[in-house]
């Protein structure tokens, strides 16, 4: 514990009375009901009432964090300022709440067990048999209350991953049961369920909800509020029936009807009175009614676009939208800020070859090449970059996308044949992207990349300067490879400028083309910092440039938009 800052926080705060209210959000019937969005929406409403709120995700899997998981398994890995590799729900929390989350906001079974086993090896439990109850459950309770005990939050929401009935979530639910018993009316449980509509009989069915609530009750947890997902209105008879069979008050049966956009959900939940019921049950006085003005302004812009723009996103996981969640949301935020609808065309990098790049990409007004790891799809990404560069199409390369822009420029402008990243070709004669020096000794995979927020100095007189108008920015990272500074002179003489540099290491954070309307590559991930109310300047300006590029593009190739590979 000596060199563990969180441990120090605990030691100094453990005797402070914890006035924080704890809300747990569990899920029943099926996965993918949107617990993250419901949690973020409720937190938004409480925040809009003037309360200080944060959200935490408790994930029952055994990985210490999702950093080593394939996007096919887990969707996007979201990175926090403090370098935690986390669940994508943390992205929703930040995008809705405009707050930053941290390592303490995502806790997995793996982290809990690792911590307990480390303590056991240190001799902290000397003489005791270490067991799921109480040691694992105590550790879970410790992590749940860690944020509350900082004294910074009046409300901490903890979303429990998975579905009630899963074997792996049992210790988490036991911890919730104990906390509910210990904290009394400072704690409540919201259970999210599904009310399916059976078209054969034309009815909404409540039985799956009843069963999943029974499952929770078997574990000793009586939910206080039920949020019922459904594709149509749930009438008052059905609500009364659910209330009666599930032991909850009728006003605590809240419907959550499918929404046009996730950003509608806070407004819908306000209409259903979710925040009011929560405050009553927690005996919490709210200073005011929710002030949703800025949110409604954003929503109005999002839902009433004046223009539209066609943006391609090239990646190798495009069939799985969750892999690029934050990029898609950032583009939406930037669209709203430009009063325009962004039509995203997902382009599979492996579909692009030397013959079809023009056909696939020519209807676009702007192109993003996504982050990624490994060789698959690289040639398609390089061809896309080349297309954007040569056709003066606004281009934003993110992390691997930036590295592809550097490789493409080396091969096709600098004439460095077979230039490459050593990630793809360790024996290339022109390693224009190379493993970072501090990575060379590292052989383990979990949490060992360059992660989290680092400073970047922006060159005056660059195009990037025009966007940020700031000398220094801080952005989040997740990579092992970097621009090889050995080639900087050659690049800059040919027109690819290193516009952003990390002041400590000299690492190139931003490249841009001087002779192109809008061509920028960033080693960092701007998508992790774009929120609904604070869209990221890079995305805002990229969409603006794409709108400006629209006229000639549309007239040149409007007929080809339909031929896009949209998966
Ligand atoms: N694979 C590249 C690296 O490790 C890029 C990573 C990314 O796109 N996040 O540097």
XYZ file of C-alpha atoms and ligand atoms in Angstrom:
577
model
C 0.000 0.000 0.000
C 3.035 2.286 0.539
C 3.321 3.411 -3.032
C -0.375 3.178 -3.823
C -1.911 6.659 -3.984
C -5.445 5.274 -3.749
C -4.429 3.444 -0.590
C -3.220 6.736 0.888
C -6.541 8.380 0.066
C -8.308 5.573 1.892
C -6.107 5.791 4.980
C -6.738 9.490 5.369
C -10.422 9.366 4.558
C -11.538 6.142 6.145
C -12.839 7.781 9.296
C -14.708 10.547 7.480
C -18.478 10.110 7.620
C -19.566 9.062 4.160
C -22.613 11.119 3.258
C -22.553 9.969 -0.327
C -25.633 8.318 -1.801
C -24.972 5.120 -3.750
C -27.109 4.027 -6.670
C -26.617 0.588 -8.226
C -27.871 -0.184 -11.703
C -28.350 -3.878 -12.490
C -29.648 -5.480 -15.664
C -32.052 -8.346 -16.222
C -33.582 -10.501 -18.983
C -30.950 -9.815 -21.613
C -27.718 -7.957 -22.188
C -27.469 -4.829 -24.374
C -30.466 -3.070 -22.827
C -28.437 0.089 -22.440
C -27.575 0.169 -18.730
C -24.723 2.546 -19.549
C -27.029 5.040 -21.248
C -29.664 4.825 -18.502
C -26.967 5.314 -15.838
C -25.435 8.241 -17.737
C -28.889 9.775 -18.303
C -29.886 9.559 -14.647
C -26.497 10.960 -13.639
C -27.031 13.804 -16.130
C -30.380 14.687 -14.558
C -28.939 14.638 -11.048
C -25.993 16.740 -12.208
C -28.405 19.161 -13.901
C -30.072 19.554 -10.502
C -26.790 20.801 -9.090
C -25.621 17.584 -7.445
C -22.045 16.344 -7.814
C -22.190 12.955 -9.466
C -19.878 10.322 -10.861
C -20.427 6.882 -12.389
C -18.497 3.686 -12.039
C -18.663 0.478 -14.058
C -18.176 -2.836 -12.270
C -17.304 -5.522 -14.799
C -17.560 -9.160 -13.730
C -14.954 -10.580 -16.139
C -11.544 -11.807 -15.000
C -9.350 -9.595 -17.201
C -7.785 -6.910 -15.018
C -8.943 -4.397 -17.636
C -10.257 -4.613 -21.210
C -6.940 -3.348 -22.645
C -5.844 -6.771 -23.871
C -9.242 -7.699 -25.328
C -9.979 -7.794 -29.011
C -12.609 -5.247 -30.130
C -14.677 -8.213 -31.391
C -14.913 -9.329 -27.762
C -15.431 -6.028 -26.081
C -15.918 -3.138 -28.496
C -13.841 -0.019 -27.995
C -11.326 0.275 -25.209
C -11.835 3.734 -23.717
C -8.826 5.496 -22.184
C -9.026 7.946 -19.282
C -6.726 10.881 -18.474
C -4.908 8.805 -15.868
C -4.211 6.086 -18.424
C -6.783 3.476 -17.425
C -7.911 1.207 -20.268
C -11.612 0.886 -19.587
C -15.025 -0.189 -20.732
C -16.665 1.889 -23.450
C -19.475 2.851 -21.063
C -17.022 5.252 -19.412
C -17.047 7.099 -22.721
C -20.809 7.563 -22.387
C -20.369 8.778 -18.817
C -17.852 11.419 -19.886
C -19.759 12.423 -23.010
C -22.999 12.916 -21.061
C -21.584 14.447 -17.900
C -18.621 16.461 -19.171
C -16.547 15.035 -16.321
C -13.325 13.059 -16.384
C -13.282 9.526 -15.056
C -10.303 7.573 -13.761
C -8.917 4.172 -12.864
C -11.353 4.038 -9.934
C -14.346 4.325 -12.286
C -13.893 0.892 -13.848
C -13.326 -2.122 -11.650
C -13.259 -5.711 -12.863
C -13.319 -9.062 -11.092
C -9.713 -9.416 -12.237
C -8.673 -6.226 -10.444
C -10.543 -7.234 -7.283
C -8.968 -10.711 -7.160
C -5.514 -9.373 -8.017
C -5.722 -6.901 -5.187
C -6.940 -9.542 -2.680
C -4.296 -12.049 -3.774
C -1.546 -9.393 -3.542
C -2.710 -8.559 -0.008
C -2.735 -12.243 0.903
C 0.868 -12.607 -0.321
C 1.858 -9.539 1.691
C 0.446 -11.251 4.774
C -2.437 -8.852 5.344
C -4.848 -11.665 6.173
C -2.372 -13.694 8.226
C -4.103 -16.555 10.027
C -7.302 -16.301 7.967
C -8.735 -18.386 5.157
C -9.234 -15.935 2.295
C -12.739 -16.376 0.850
C -15.179 -14.873 -1.642
C -17.274 -13.736 1.323
C -16.032 -11.631 3.069
C -12.698 -10.862 1.388
C -13.743 -10.474 -2.245
C -17.019 -8.786 -1.329
C -15.212 -6.445 1.086
C -12.786 -5.516 -1.675
C -15.712 -4.771 -4.006
C -17.342 -2.613 -1.319
C -14.034 -0.826 -0.818
C -13.819 0.059 -4.530
C -17.469 1.109 -4.657
C -16.985 3.500 -1.733
C -13.573 4.751 -2.795
C -15.047 7.505 -4.987
C -17.602 8.462 -2.331
C -14.951 8.686 0.364
C -12.993 11.271 -1.575
C -15.725 13.654 -0.399
C -16.074 14.986 -3.957
C -19.396 13.403 -4.861
C -22.876 13.562 -3.416
C -23.980 10.657 -5.591
C -22.010 7.694 -6.949
C -23.726 5.472 -9.492
C -22.323 1.978 -9.947
C -23.384 0.109 -13.034
C -22.982 -3.664 -12.696
C -21.977 -5.270 -15.984
C -23.661 -8.448 -17.222
C -27.133 -9.745 -16.495
C -28.620 -10.881 -13.194
C -28.339 -14.657 -13.100
C -24.780 -14.760 -14.455
C -22.524 -16.825 -12.202
C -19.690 -14.318 -12.474
C -21.657 -11.344 -11.169
C -22.682 -13.076 -7.915
C -19.963 -11.546 -5.673
C -20.848 -8.067 -6.974
C -24.524 -8.589 -6.191
C -23.686 -9.926 -2.737
C -21.649 -6.745 -2.149
C -24.651 -4.684 -3.309
C -26.917 -6.606 -0.909
C -24.570 -5.889 1.990
C -24.184 -2.205 1.108
C -27.937 -1.795 0.794
C -28.331 -3.261 4.255
C -25.518 -1.160 5.728
C -26.351 2.155 4.076
C -30.150 2.043 4.379
C -31.798 4.937 2.590
C -28.434 6.238 1.353
C -28.478 3.454 -1.204
C -30.846 2.214 -3.866
C -30.997 -0.339 -6.630
C -32.384 0.328 -10.077
C -33.048 -2.761 -12.152
C -33.225 -2.412 -15.924
C -35.384 -5.015 -17.656
C -37.078 -5.722 -20.961
C -40.799 -5.820 -21.698
C -41.045 -7.630 -25.018
C -43.977 -7.190 -27.394
C -45.355 -10.436 -28.795
C -46.745 -9.685 -32.210
C -48.576 -13.042 -32.387
C -50.829 -12.025 -29.499
C -50.393 -8.273 -29.789
C -49.333 -7.955 -26.140
C -46.535 -6.605 -24.003
C -45.238 -9.376 -21.742
C -44.196 -8.796 -18.135
C -43.118 -12.324 -17.200
C -39.410 -11.928 -18.123
C -39.303 -8.842 -15.852
C -41.007 -10.737 -13.030
C -38.505 -13.594 -13.379
C -35.472 -11.358 -13.369
C -36.703 -9.451 -10.312
C -37.290 -12.830 -8.580
C -33.702 -13.718 -9.396
C -32.517 -10.537 -7.671
C -34.800 -11.202 -4.701
C -33.342 -14.714 -4.365
C -30.001 -12.990 -3.902
C -31.474 -10.841 -1.153
C -31.864 -7.682 -3.222
C -35.189 -5.917 -3.542
C -34.899 -3.412 -6.388
C -36.299 0.017 -5.562
C -36.931 1.149 -9.122
C -37.554 -0.767 -12.338
C -36.671 0.814 -15.649
C -38.474 -1.164 -18.334
C -37.094 -1.088 -21.870
C -39.736 -1.587 -24.523
C -40.415 -0.639 -28.098
C -43.791 1.014 -27.299
C -45.678 2.749 -24.490
C -46.328 0.670 -21.373
C -49.833 1.457 -20.121
C -50.713 2.038 -16.483
C -52.365 -1.408 -16.051
C -49.153 -3.132 -17.027
C -47.148 -0.865 -14.734
C -49.487 -1.640 -11.830
C -49.162 -5.348 -12.543
C -45.366 -5.143 -12.584
C -45.392 -3.082 -9.369
C -47.618 -5.629 -7.602
C -45.648 -8.695 -8.670
C -42.230 -7.134 -8.140
C -42.795 -5.335 -4.788
C -42.074 -1.844 -6.087
C -44.257 1.243 -5.919
C -46.175 1.957 -9.161
C -44.462 5.337 -9.667
C -41.143 3.491 -9.492
C -41.965 1.460 -12.606
C -40.433 3.652 -15.283
C -40.779 3.005 -18.976
C -37.860 3.547 -21.311
C -39.201 3.509 -24.837
C -36.706 3.225 -27.728
C -35.303 6.663 -28.537
C -34.172 8.283 -31.813
C -30.774 9.069 -30.331
C -29.055 8.156 -27.072
C -28.932 11.878 -26.273
C -32.744 11.894 -26.003
C -32.681 9.479 -23.076
C -32.013 12.027 -20.274
C -34.978 14.055 -21.525
C -37.187 10.954 -21.732
C -36.140 9.868 -18.244
C -36.947 13.328 -16.912
C -40.378 13.082 -18.502
C -40.883 9.720 -16.781
C -39.809 11.226 -13.467
C -36.871 8.892 -12.859
C -34.809 11.582 -11.121
C -37.713 12.617 -8.887
C -38.331 9.048 -7.709
C -34.596 8.594 -7.100
C -34.396 11.751 -4.966
C -37.455 10.771 -2.952
C -36.159 7.295 -2.276
C -32.714 8.569 -1.304
C -34.272 11.265 0.880
C -32.110 13.708 -0.984
C -33.097 17.328 -1.423
C -32.243 18.755 -4.791
C -31.297 22.430 -4.865
C -33.308 22.944 -8.046
C -35.204 21.417 -10.942
C -32.830 20.019 -13.582
C -31.346 22.781 -15.690
C -31.237 21.102 -19.079
C -30.998 24.239 -21.225
C -27.586 23.587 -22.743
C -28.446 19.919 -23.276
C -31.677 20.842 -25.060
C -29.811 23.318 -27.252
C -27.373 20.574 -28.236
C -30.254 18.155 -28.867
C -32.103 20.695 -30.996
C -29.038 21.231 -33.163
C -28.449 17.484 -33.402
C -32.023 16.781 -34.469
C -32.574 19.728 -36.809
C -29.582 19.792 -39.125
C -29.562 22.321 -41.934
C -26.977 20.548 -44.070
C -25.531 17.077 -44.449
C -22.077 15.746 -45.039
C -20.727 12.344 -46.083
C -17.885 11.106 -43.903
C -16.015 7.848 -44.487
C -14.453 5.981 -41.572
C -11.920 3.394 -42.699
C -11.157 0.648 -40.221
C -10.897 -3.085 -39.923
C -13.647 -3.593 -37.354
C -16.324 -1.559 -39.125
C -18.868 -4.390 -39.018
C -18.762 -3.872 -35.273
C -19.773 -0.251 -34.656
C -18.903 -0.449 -30.954
C -15.226 -0.699 -31.920
C -15.263 2.963 -32.992
C -17.924 4.252 -30.593
C -16.102 7.386 -29.448
C -15.138 8.392 -32.995
C -18.728 8.068 -34.205
C -20.006 10.062 -31.226
C -17.336 12.757 -31.682
C -18.366 13.123 -35.304
C -22.005 13.497 -34.180
C -21.052 16.180 -31.640
C -19.104 18.025 -34.329
C -22.027 17.669 -36.757
C -24.408 19.258 -34.248
C -21.983 22.080 -33.639
C -21.839 22.713 -37.424
C -25.648 22.420 -37.764
C -25.230 19.467 -40.041
C -26.115 15.810 -40.158
C -23.138 13.556 -40.573
C -23.807 10.462 -42.644
C -21.126 8.021 -41.618
C -20.004 5.536 -44.261
C -18.183 2.637 -42.656
C -15.534 1.459 -45.063
C -13.842 -1.860 -44.488
C -10.098 -1.399 -44.961
C -9.787 -4.886 -46.438
C -12.290 -4.021 -49.189
C -10.039 -1.344 -50.658
C -7.482 -2.318 -53.249
C -5.458 -0.539 -55.910
C -8.339 -0.736 -58.401
C -11.363 0.352 -56.418
C -10.228 3.053 -53.942
C -11.574 5.829 -56.182
C -14.906 4.068 -56.693
C -15.392 3.428 -53.006
C -14.250 6.790 -51.669
C -15.196 9.312 -54.317
C -18.605 10.298 -52.929
C -17.180 11.334 -49.600
C -16.658 14.847 -48.268
C -14.184 13.836 -45.596
C -12.230 10.762 -44.541
C -11.147 9.419 -41.160
C -8.655 6.572 -40.918
C -9.223 4.846 -37.595
C -6.812 3.626 -34.918
C -5.768 -0.004 -34.857
C -3.132 -2.642 -34.277
C -1.441 -5.168 -36.534
C -1.127 -5.717 -40.240
C -4.654 -6.627 -41.307
C -6.233 -3.931 -43.477
C -3.108 -1.757 -43.638
C -2.853 -1.666 -47.439
C -6.475 -0.449 -47.692
C -5.758 2.242 -45.131
C -2.677 3.402 -47.043
C -4.658 3.552 -50.292
C -7.366 5.585 -48.546
C -4.802 8.058 -47.229
C -3.335 8.392 -50.692
C -6.753 9.030 -52.158
C -7.461 11.774 -49.600
C -4.060 13.378 -50.084
C -4.163 13.364 -53.875
C -7.823 14.383 -54.147
C -7.548 17.129 -51.535
C -10.245 15.432 -49.462
C -10.314 16.553 -45.801
C -8.491 13.862 -43.854
C -8.164 13.046 -40.173
C -5.835 10.177 -39.255
C -6.105 8.969 -35.675
C -3.199 7.075 -34.060
C -2.625 4.230 -36.540
C -4.427 6.476 -39.063
C -1.758 9.139 -38.500
C 0.975 6.523 -38.770
C -0.506 5.385 -42.109
C -0.403 8.980 -43.357
C 3.314 9.103 -42.473
C 4.027 5.777 -44.219
C 2.038 6.717 -47.310
C 3.862 10.032 -47.612
C 7.238 8.283 -47.317
C 6.407 5.778 -50.013
C 4.647 8.013 -52.528
C 6.117 11.476 -51.969
C 9.551 10.982 -50.437
C 10.196 7.962 -52.674
C 11.290 5.775 -49.751
C 10.300 2.448 -51.237
C 8.765 0.014 -48.751
C 8.907 2.532 -45.925
C 6.873 1.126 -43.090
C 6.144 0.948 -39.402
C 8.277 -1.629 -37.621
C 4.976 -2.909 -36.217
C 4.128 -4.154 -39.721
C 7.618 -4.826 -41.062
C 10.399 -5.007 -38.449
C 13.042 -5.251 -41.207
C 11.999 -2.272 -43.343
C 14.916 -0.138 -44.599
C 12.878 3.015 -43.804
C 11.311 2.636 -40.358
C 9.396 5.925 -40.500
C 7.247 4.694 -37.619
C 9.218 2.876 -34.958
C 8.778 1.344 -31.523
C 9.181 3.957 -28.788
C 12.474 3.651 -26.899
C 10.736 3.030 -23.556
C 8.736 0.180 -25.129
C 11.787 -1.788 -26.266
C 12.325 -3.540 -22.921
C 8.649 -4.280 -22.338
C 7.397 -7.788 -23.027
C 4.145 -7.929 -21.034
C 0.970 -6.689 -22.669
C -1.474 -5.477 -19.994
C -1.362 -1.720 -19.328
C 2.101 -1.289 -20.824
C 1.449 1.030 -23.769
C 1.973 4.799 -23.622
C -1.376 5.479 -21.990
C -3.324 8.489 -20.839
C -2.902 12.227 -21.029
C 0.302 13.854 -22.281
C 1.134 17.406 -23.162
C 1.518 18.554 -26.737
C 3.064 21.862 -27.827
C 1.512 23.270 -30.978
C 3.668 25.061 -33.523
C 2.641 28.628 -34.222
C 1.813 29.304 -37.894
C 0.634 25.731 -38.364
C -2.873 24.829 -39.526
C -3.377 23.026 -36.230
C -2.645 26.286 -34.416
C -5.557 27.871 -36.292
C -7.804 25.155 -34.873
C -6.780 25.189 -31.232
C -5.329 28.691 -30.913
C -3.466 27.313 -27.895
C 0.209 26.795 -27.215
C -0.367 23.621 -25.248
C -3.030 20.947 -25.308
C -3.381 17.720 -23.344
C -4.645 14.648 -25.120
C -5.011 10.938 -24.369
C -2.874 8.204 -25.853
C -2.758 4.468 -26.402
C 0.150 3.325 -28.535
C 3.600 1.712 -28.649
C 4.956 3.131 -31.922
C 5.844 6.698 -32.870
C 6.984 8.908 -35.729
C 10.721 8.361 -36.244
C 12.328 11.787 -35.700
C 15.312 10.706 -37.774
C 13.195 11.565 -40.847
C 11.714 14.887 -39.633
C 13.816 17.124 -41.915
C 12.989 15.125 -45.016
C 9.262 15.216 -44.248
C 9.143 18.916 -43.460
C 11.077 19.858 -46.605
C 8.509 17.937 -48.661
C 5.501 19.569 -46.946
C 4.495 17.226 -44.123
C 4.897 19.349 -41.002
C 5.299 18.114 -37.449
C 2.806 20.558 -35.962
C 2.571 19.152 -32.450
C 5.360 17.809 -30.246
C 5.490 16.376 -26.751
C 7.803 18.770 -24.857
C 9.529 16.093 -22.748
C 10.225 13.382 -25.287
C 10.111 15.275 -28.592
C 7.574 12.701 -29.767
C 5.580 13.868 -32.783
C 1.950 14.190 -31.775
C 0.514 15.944 -34.849
C 1.403 15.974 -38.534
C -0.225 18.116 -41.211
C 0.215 18.761 -44.905
C 0.993 22.349 -45.780
C -0.256 22.029 -49.357
C -3.673 20.513 -48.678
C -6.961 22.107 -47.594
C -7.255 19.955 -44.447
C -4.989 16.973 -43.819
C -4.105 16.250 -40.188
C -2.872 13.145 -38.412
C -2.762 12.840 -34.632
C -0.890 10.292 -32.558
C -3.377 10.838 -29.746
C -7.087 10.024 -29.560
C -9.153 13.231 -29.693
C -12.313 11.085 -29.657
C -11.858 10.311 -25.951
C -12.265 13.958 -25.040
C -15.215 15.045 -27.157
C -18.425 15.496 -25.189
C -21.954 16.461 -26.213
C -21.573 19.946 -24.765
C -17.866 20.332 -25.529
C -17.194 18.884 -28.977
C -13.515 18.416 -29.745
C -12.042 21.234 -31.911
C -10.326 18.780 -34.268
C -13.612 17.079 -35.126
C -15.474 20.386 -35.309
C -12.949 21.802 -37.779
C -12.717 18.546 -39.721
C -16.491 18.539 -40.255
C -16.394 22.249 -41.123
C -13.700 21.579 -43.733
C -15.703 18.613 -45.051
C -18.755 20.844 -45.422
C -16.663 23.353 -47.320
C -15.343 20.563 -49.535
C -18.883 19.438 -50.245
C -19.820 21.370 -53.352
C -17.080 20.250 -55.731
C -17.101 16.721 -54.313
C -20.843 16.318 -54.694
C -20.978 17.599 -58.227
C -17.935 15.583 -59.234
C -19.186 12.250 -57.984
C -22.639 12.396 -56.488
C -23.640 9.247 -58.350
C -20.906 7.279 -56.660
C -22.112 7.833 -53.093
C -24.366 4.825 -53.490
C -21.449 2.572 -54.335
C -19.838 3.091 -50.934
C -19.140 0.022 -48.910
C -21.423 0.657 -46.011
C -21.441 -2.217 -43.592
N -0.601 0.139 -33.454
C -0.147 1.464 -33.308
C 0.765 1.645 -32.098
O 0.784 0.827 -31.226
C -1.311 2.432 -33.218
C -2.161 2.244 -32.016
C -3.516 2.879 -32.116
O -4.006 3.186 -33.202
N -4.174 3.049 -30.984
O 1.477 2.595 -32.015
